[in-house]
């Protein structure tokens, strides 16, 4: 079971302790930040501030070993200044966050944000999005590198464009498996991570039901 897209104010601390001991609840949280600026968070009418968000994810990282924490960040909100944007970059770079899904604000009829007279130019929105995407990829790559040489459990999914079977670890590391033609989707396997390439951690299968079947046949 994976918990995603819930605000930090709705997550009880007891859930973190349960996650740390559970084989059912994955060590992964996706918690929307939206902005690293308290001013923008107030304008968005969020029920938390920057400090509360950071304190919660720091607590989660302390309580749950190997937890991977992701977030959502919006760029180009009408009242977002350059400093507000830099505040968002700072939270992503200098907290336990591993990645961010970056969204560009677009005006919608009937929303409260329409009342703001300020507007962020489209080219500025595009550049801010590009910068945050780059930071997110750097954060994720650094996190994946920490796992090189370690063995993790992975639930397999589809084959990617390079012909490698892919999947996700318990804590949401996206893995591409080499020499795994015998595997199907929705198999639980143990793999050893050997490197990082693009959006994937590369890995070799250590044990799986398919491997065990092959061993019993050959023996």
CSV table of C-alpha atoms in Angstrom, one decimal:
chain,number,residue,atom,x,y,z
A,1,UNK,CA,0.0,0.0,0.0
A,2,UNK,CA,1.4,3.4,-1.0
A,3,UNK,CA,0.3,6.8,0.4
A,4,UNK,CA,0.3,9.7,-2.0
A,5,UNK,CA,-1.0,13.2,-2.5
A,6,UNK,CA,-2.1,14.0,1.0
A,7,UNK,CA,-1.3,17.2,3.0
A,8,UNK,CA,1.1,17.0,5.9
A,9,UNK,CA,-1.5,18.3,8.4
A,10,UNK,CA,-3.6,15.2,7.7
A,11,UNK,CA,-0.9,12.6,8.5
A,12,UNK,CA,-0.8,11.4,12.1
A,13,UNK,CA,2.7,10.8,13.5
A,14,UNK,CA,1.5,7.3,14.6
A,15,UNK,CA,1.3,6.4,10.9
A,16,UNK,CA,5.0,7.0,10.5
A,17,UNK,CA,5.8,4.6,13.3
A,18,UNK,CA,3.4,2.0,11.7
A,19,UNK,CA,5.1,2.5,8.3
A,20,UNK,CA,8.5,1.9,9.8
A,21,UNK,CA,7.5,-1.5,11.1
A,22,UNK,CA,5.1,-2.6,8.4
A,23,UNK,CA,5.6,-5.0,5.5
A,24,UNK,CA,2.4,-3.8,3.9
A,25,UNK,CA,2.7,0.0,3.9
A,26,UNK,CA,5.4,1.2,1.5
A,27,UNK,CA,8.2,3.5,2.8
A,28,UNK,CA,7.1,6.3,0.4
A,29,UNK,CA,5.2,9.5,0.9
A,30,UNK,CA,4.1,12.0,-1.8
A,31,UNK,CA,3.1,15.2,0.0
A,32,UNK,CA,2.2,18.3,-2.0
A,33,UNK,CA,4.2,21.4,-1.0
A,34,UNK,CA,2.9,23.6,-3.9
A,35,UNK,CA,5.3,26.5,-2.9
A,36,UNK,CA,8.2,27.0,-0.6
A,37,UNK,CA,7.0,30.6,0.1
A,38,UNK,CA,4.8,31.3,3.0
A,39,UNK,CA,3.3,34.3,1.1
A,40,UNK,CA,2.3,32.1,-1.9
A,41,UNK,CA,1.0,29.4,0.4
A,42,UNK,CA,-1.3,31.9,2.1
A,43,UNK,CA,-2.4,33.2,-1.3
A,44,UNK,CA,-3.2,29.6,-2.3
A,45,UNK,CA,-5.1,29.2,1.0
A,46,UNK,CA,-3.1,26.2,2.1
A,47,UNK,CA,-3.5,25.1,5.7
A,48,UNK,CA,0.2,24.7,6.4
A,49,UNK,CA,3.3,26.8,6.1
A,50,UNK,CA,6.9,26.2,5.0
A,51,UNK,CA,8.2,25.4,8.4
A,52,UNK,CA,5.4,22.9,9.2
A,53,UNK,CA,6.0,21.1,5.9
A,54,UNK,CA,9.8,20.8,6.5
A,55,UNK,CA,9.4,19.8,10.1
A,56,UNK,CA,7.0,17.0,9.1
A,57,UNK,CA,9.2,15.5,6.3
A,58,UNK,CA,12.2,15.7,8.5
A,59,UNK,CA,10.3,13.8,11.2
A,60,UNK,CA,9.3,11.2,8.6
A,61,UNK,CA,12.9,10.8,7.4
A,62,UNK,CA,13.9,10.3,11.1
A,63,UNK,CA,11.2,7.8,11.9
A,64,UNK,CA,11.1,5.7,8.8
A,65,UNK,CA,14.4,4.2,7.5
A,66,UNK,CA,15.0,4.6,3.8
A,67,UNK,CA,11.7,6.5,3.2
A,68,UNK,CA,11.5,8.3,-0.1
A,69,UNK,CA,9.5,11.5,0.0
A,70,UNK,CA,8.2,13.3,-3.1
A,71,UNK,CA,6.2,16.5,-3.6
A,72,UNK,CA,4.2,18.7,-6.0
A,73,UNK,CA,5.4,22.2,-6.7
A,74,UNK,CA,3.5,24.8,-8.8
A,75,UNK,CA,5.5,27.5,-10.6
A,76,UNK,CA,4.0,30.7,-12.0
A,77,UNK,CA,1.2,31.3,-9.4
A,78,UNK,CA,0.1,34.9,-10.0
A,79,UNK,CA,1.7,36.3,-6.9
A,80,UNK,CA,5.0,34.3,-7.2
A,81,UNK,CA,8.0,36.6,-7.1
A,82,UNK,CA,11.5,35.6,-8.0
A,83,UNK,CA,12.3,35.2,-4.3
A,84,UNK,CA,9.2,33.1,-3.8
A,85,UNK,CA,10.4,30.8,-6.6
A,86,UNK,CA,13.9,30.6,-5.0
A,87,UNK,CA,12.2,29.6,-1.8
A,88,UNK,CA,10.7,26.7,-3.5
A,89,UNK,CA,14.1,25.7,-5.0
A,90,UNK,CA,15.6,25.9,-1.5
A,91,UNK,CA,13.1,23.5,0.0
A,92,UNK,CA,13.6,21.0,-2.8
A,93,UNK,CA,17.4,21.2,-2.5
A,94,UNK,CA,17.9,21.4,1.2
A,95,UNK,CA,15.3,19.0,2.8
A,96,UNK,CA,14.7,15.3,2.7
A,97,UNK,CA,12.7,15.6,-0.5
A,98,UNK,CA,13.9,13.2,-3.3
A,99,UNK,CA,11.9,14.5,-6.3
A,100,UNK,CA,9.2,17.0,-7.3
A,101,UNK,CA,6.4,16.8,-9.8
A,102,UNK,CA,6.5,20.3,-11.2
A,103,UNK,CA,3.3,22.0,-12.5
A,104,UNK,CA,3.0,25.3,-14.3
A,105,UNK,CA,0.1,27.5,-13.1
A,106,UNK,CA,-2.6,28.2,-15.7
A,107,UNK,CA,-5.5,30.5,-15.0
A,108,UNK,CA,-8.9,28.9,-14.7
A,109,UNK,CA,-12.3,30.6,-14.7
A,110,UNK,CA,-14.0,30.9,-11.4
A,111,UNK,CA,-11.0,30.2,-9.2
A,112,UNK,CA,-10.0,32.5,-6.3
A,113,UNK,CA,-6.6,33.1,-7.9
A,114,UNK,CA,-8.3,35.1,-10.6
A,115,UNK,CA,-8.6,38.1,-8.2
A,116,UNK,CA,-4.8,38.7,-8.2
A,117,UNK,CA,-3.7,41.5,-10.5
A,118,UNK,CA,-0.2,40.1,-10.8
A,119,UNK,CA,0.7,37.8,-13.6
A,120,UNK,CA,4.0,35.8,-14.2
A,121,UNK,CA,5.1,36.1,-17.9
A,122,UNK,CA,4.9,32.7,-19.8
A,123,UNK,CA,8.6,32.7,-20.5
A,124,UNK,CA,9.4,33.2,-16.9
A,125,UNK,CA,7.1,30.3,-15.9
A,126,UNK,CA,8.8,28.1,-18.5
A,127,UNK,CA,12.3,28.9,-17.2
A,128,UNK,CA,11.2,28.3,-13.6
A,129,UNK,CA,9.7,25.0,-14.5
A,130,UNK,CA,12.9,24.0,-16.3
A,131,UNK,CA,15.1,24.9,-13.3
A,132,UNK,CA,12.9,22.9,-10.8
A,133,UNK,CA,12.8,19.9,-13.1
A,134,UNK,CA,16.6,19.9,-13.2
A,135,UNK,CA,16.9,20.2,-9.5
A,136,UNK,CA,14.4,17.3,-9.1
A,137,UNK,CA,16.4,15.1,-11.4
A,138,UNK,CA,19.6,15.9,-9.5
A,139,UNK,CA,18.0,15.0,-6.2
A,140,UNK,CA,16.6,11.8,-7.5
A,141,UNK,CA,19.9,10.7,-9.1
A,142,UNK,CA,21.7,11.4,-5.8
A,143,UNK,CA,19.2,9.3,-3.9
A,144,UNK,CA,19.4,6.4,-6.3
A,145,UNK,CA,23.2,6.5,-6.2
A,146,UNK,CA,23.0,5.8,-2.4
A,147,UNK,CA,21.5,2.4,-3.2
A,148,UNK,CA,24.2,1.1,-5.6
A,149,UNK,CA,25.3,-2.2,-4.2
A,150,UNK,CA,22.2,-2.7,-2.1
A,151,UNK,CA,19.5,-5.3,-2.5
A,152,UNK,CA,15.9,-4.2,-2.6
A,153,UNK,CA,12.5,-5.7,-3.2
A,154,UNK,CA,10.8,-4.7,-6.5
A,155,UNK,CA,7.3,-5.1,-7.9
A,156,UNK,CA,7.7,-5.6,-11.7
A,157,UNK,CA,5.8,-3.6,-14.3
A,158,UNK,CA,6.1,-3.2,-18.1
A,159,UNK,CA,9.0,-3.5,-20.4
A,160,UNK,CA,10.5,-0.1,-21.4
A,161,UNK,CA,11.6,1.2,-24.8
A,162,UNK,CA,15.1,-0.4,-24.3
A,163,UNK,CA,13.5,-3.8,-23.7
A,164,UNK,CA,14.2,-3.9,-20.0
A,165,UNK,CA,11.7,-5.1,-17.4
A,166,UNK,CA,10.9,-2.2,-15.1
A,167,UNK,CA,9.4,-1.9,-11.6
A,168,UNK,CA,9.3,0.0,-8.4
A,169,UNK,CA,10.9,-0.7,-5.0
A,170,UNK,CA,9.0,-0.5,-1.8
A,171,UNK,CA,10.2,3.0,-1.4
A,172,UNK,CA,9.5,4.0,-5.0
A,173,UNK,CA,12.9,3.7,-6.6
A,174,UNK,CA,12.2,3.2,-10.3
A,175,UNK,CA,14.3,0.2,-11.4
A,176,UNK,CA,15.2,-1.3,-14.8
A,177,UNK,CA,16.2,-5.0,-14.7
A,178,UNK,CA,18.9,-6.6,-16.9
A,179,UNK,CA,18.6,-10.2,-18.0
A,180,UNK,CA,15.1,-10.4,-16.7
A,181,UNK,CA,13.3,-11.8,-19.8
A,182,UNK,CA,11.7,-14.6,-17.8
A,183,UNK,CA,9.9,-12.1,-15.6
A,184,UNK,CA,6.3,-10.9,-16.1
A,185,UNK,CA,4.5,-7.9,-14.7
A,186,UNK,CA,3.3,-8.0,-11.0
A,187,UNK,CA,6.1,-10.2,-9.7
A,188,UNK,CA,7.9,-9.5,-6.5
A,189,UNK,CA,11.6,-10.0,-6.9
A,190,UNK,CA,14.8,-9.1,-5.0
A,191,UNK,CA,17.3,-7.2,-7.0
A,192,UNK,CA,20.8,-5.7,-6.5
A,193,UNK,CA,21.2,-2.1,-7.7
A,194,UNK,CA,24.3,-1.7,-9.8
A,195,UNK,CA,24.1,1.8,-11.2
A,196,UNK,CA,22.0,4.7,-12.3
A,197,UNK,CA,21.0,5.6,-15.9
A,198,UNK,CA,18.7,8.4,-16.7
A,199,UNK,CA,15.4,7.9,-14.8
A,200,UNK,CA,16.2,4.4,-13.7
A,201,UNK,CA,18.3,2.6,-11.1
A,202,UNK,CA,19.8,-0.4,-13.0
A,203,UNK,CA,19.7,-3.7,-11.3
A,204,UNK,CA,20.2,-7.5,-11.5
A,205,UNK,CA,17.8,-10.0,-10.3
A,206,UNK,CA,18.9,-11.8,-7.1
A,207,UNK,CA,15.9,-14.0,-6.5
A,208,UNK,CA,12.4,-14.4,-7.8
A,209,UNK,CA,9.7,-17.1,-8.3
A,210,UNK,CA,10.8,-17.5,-11.9
A,211,UNK,CA,14.4,-18.0,-10.8
A,212,UNK,CA,13.4,-20.6,-8.3
A,213,UNK,CA,11.3,-22.5,-10.9
A,214,UNK,CA,14.3,-22.5,-13.2
A,215,UNK,CA,16.6,-23.8,-10.5
A,216,UNK,CA,14.3,-26.6,-9.5
A,217,UNK,CA,14.0,-27.7,-13.2
A,218,UNK,CA,17.8,-27.7,-13.8
A,219,UNK,CA,18.4,-29.6,-10.5
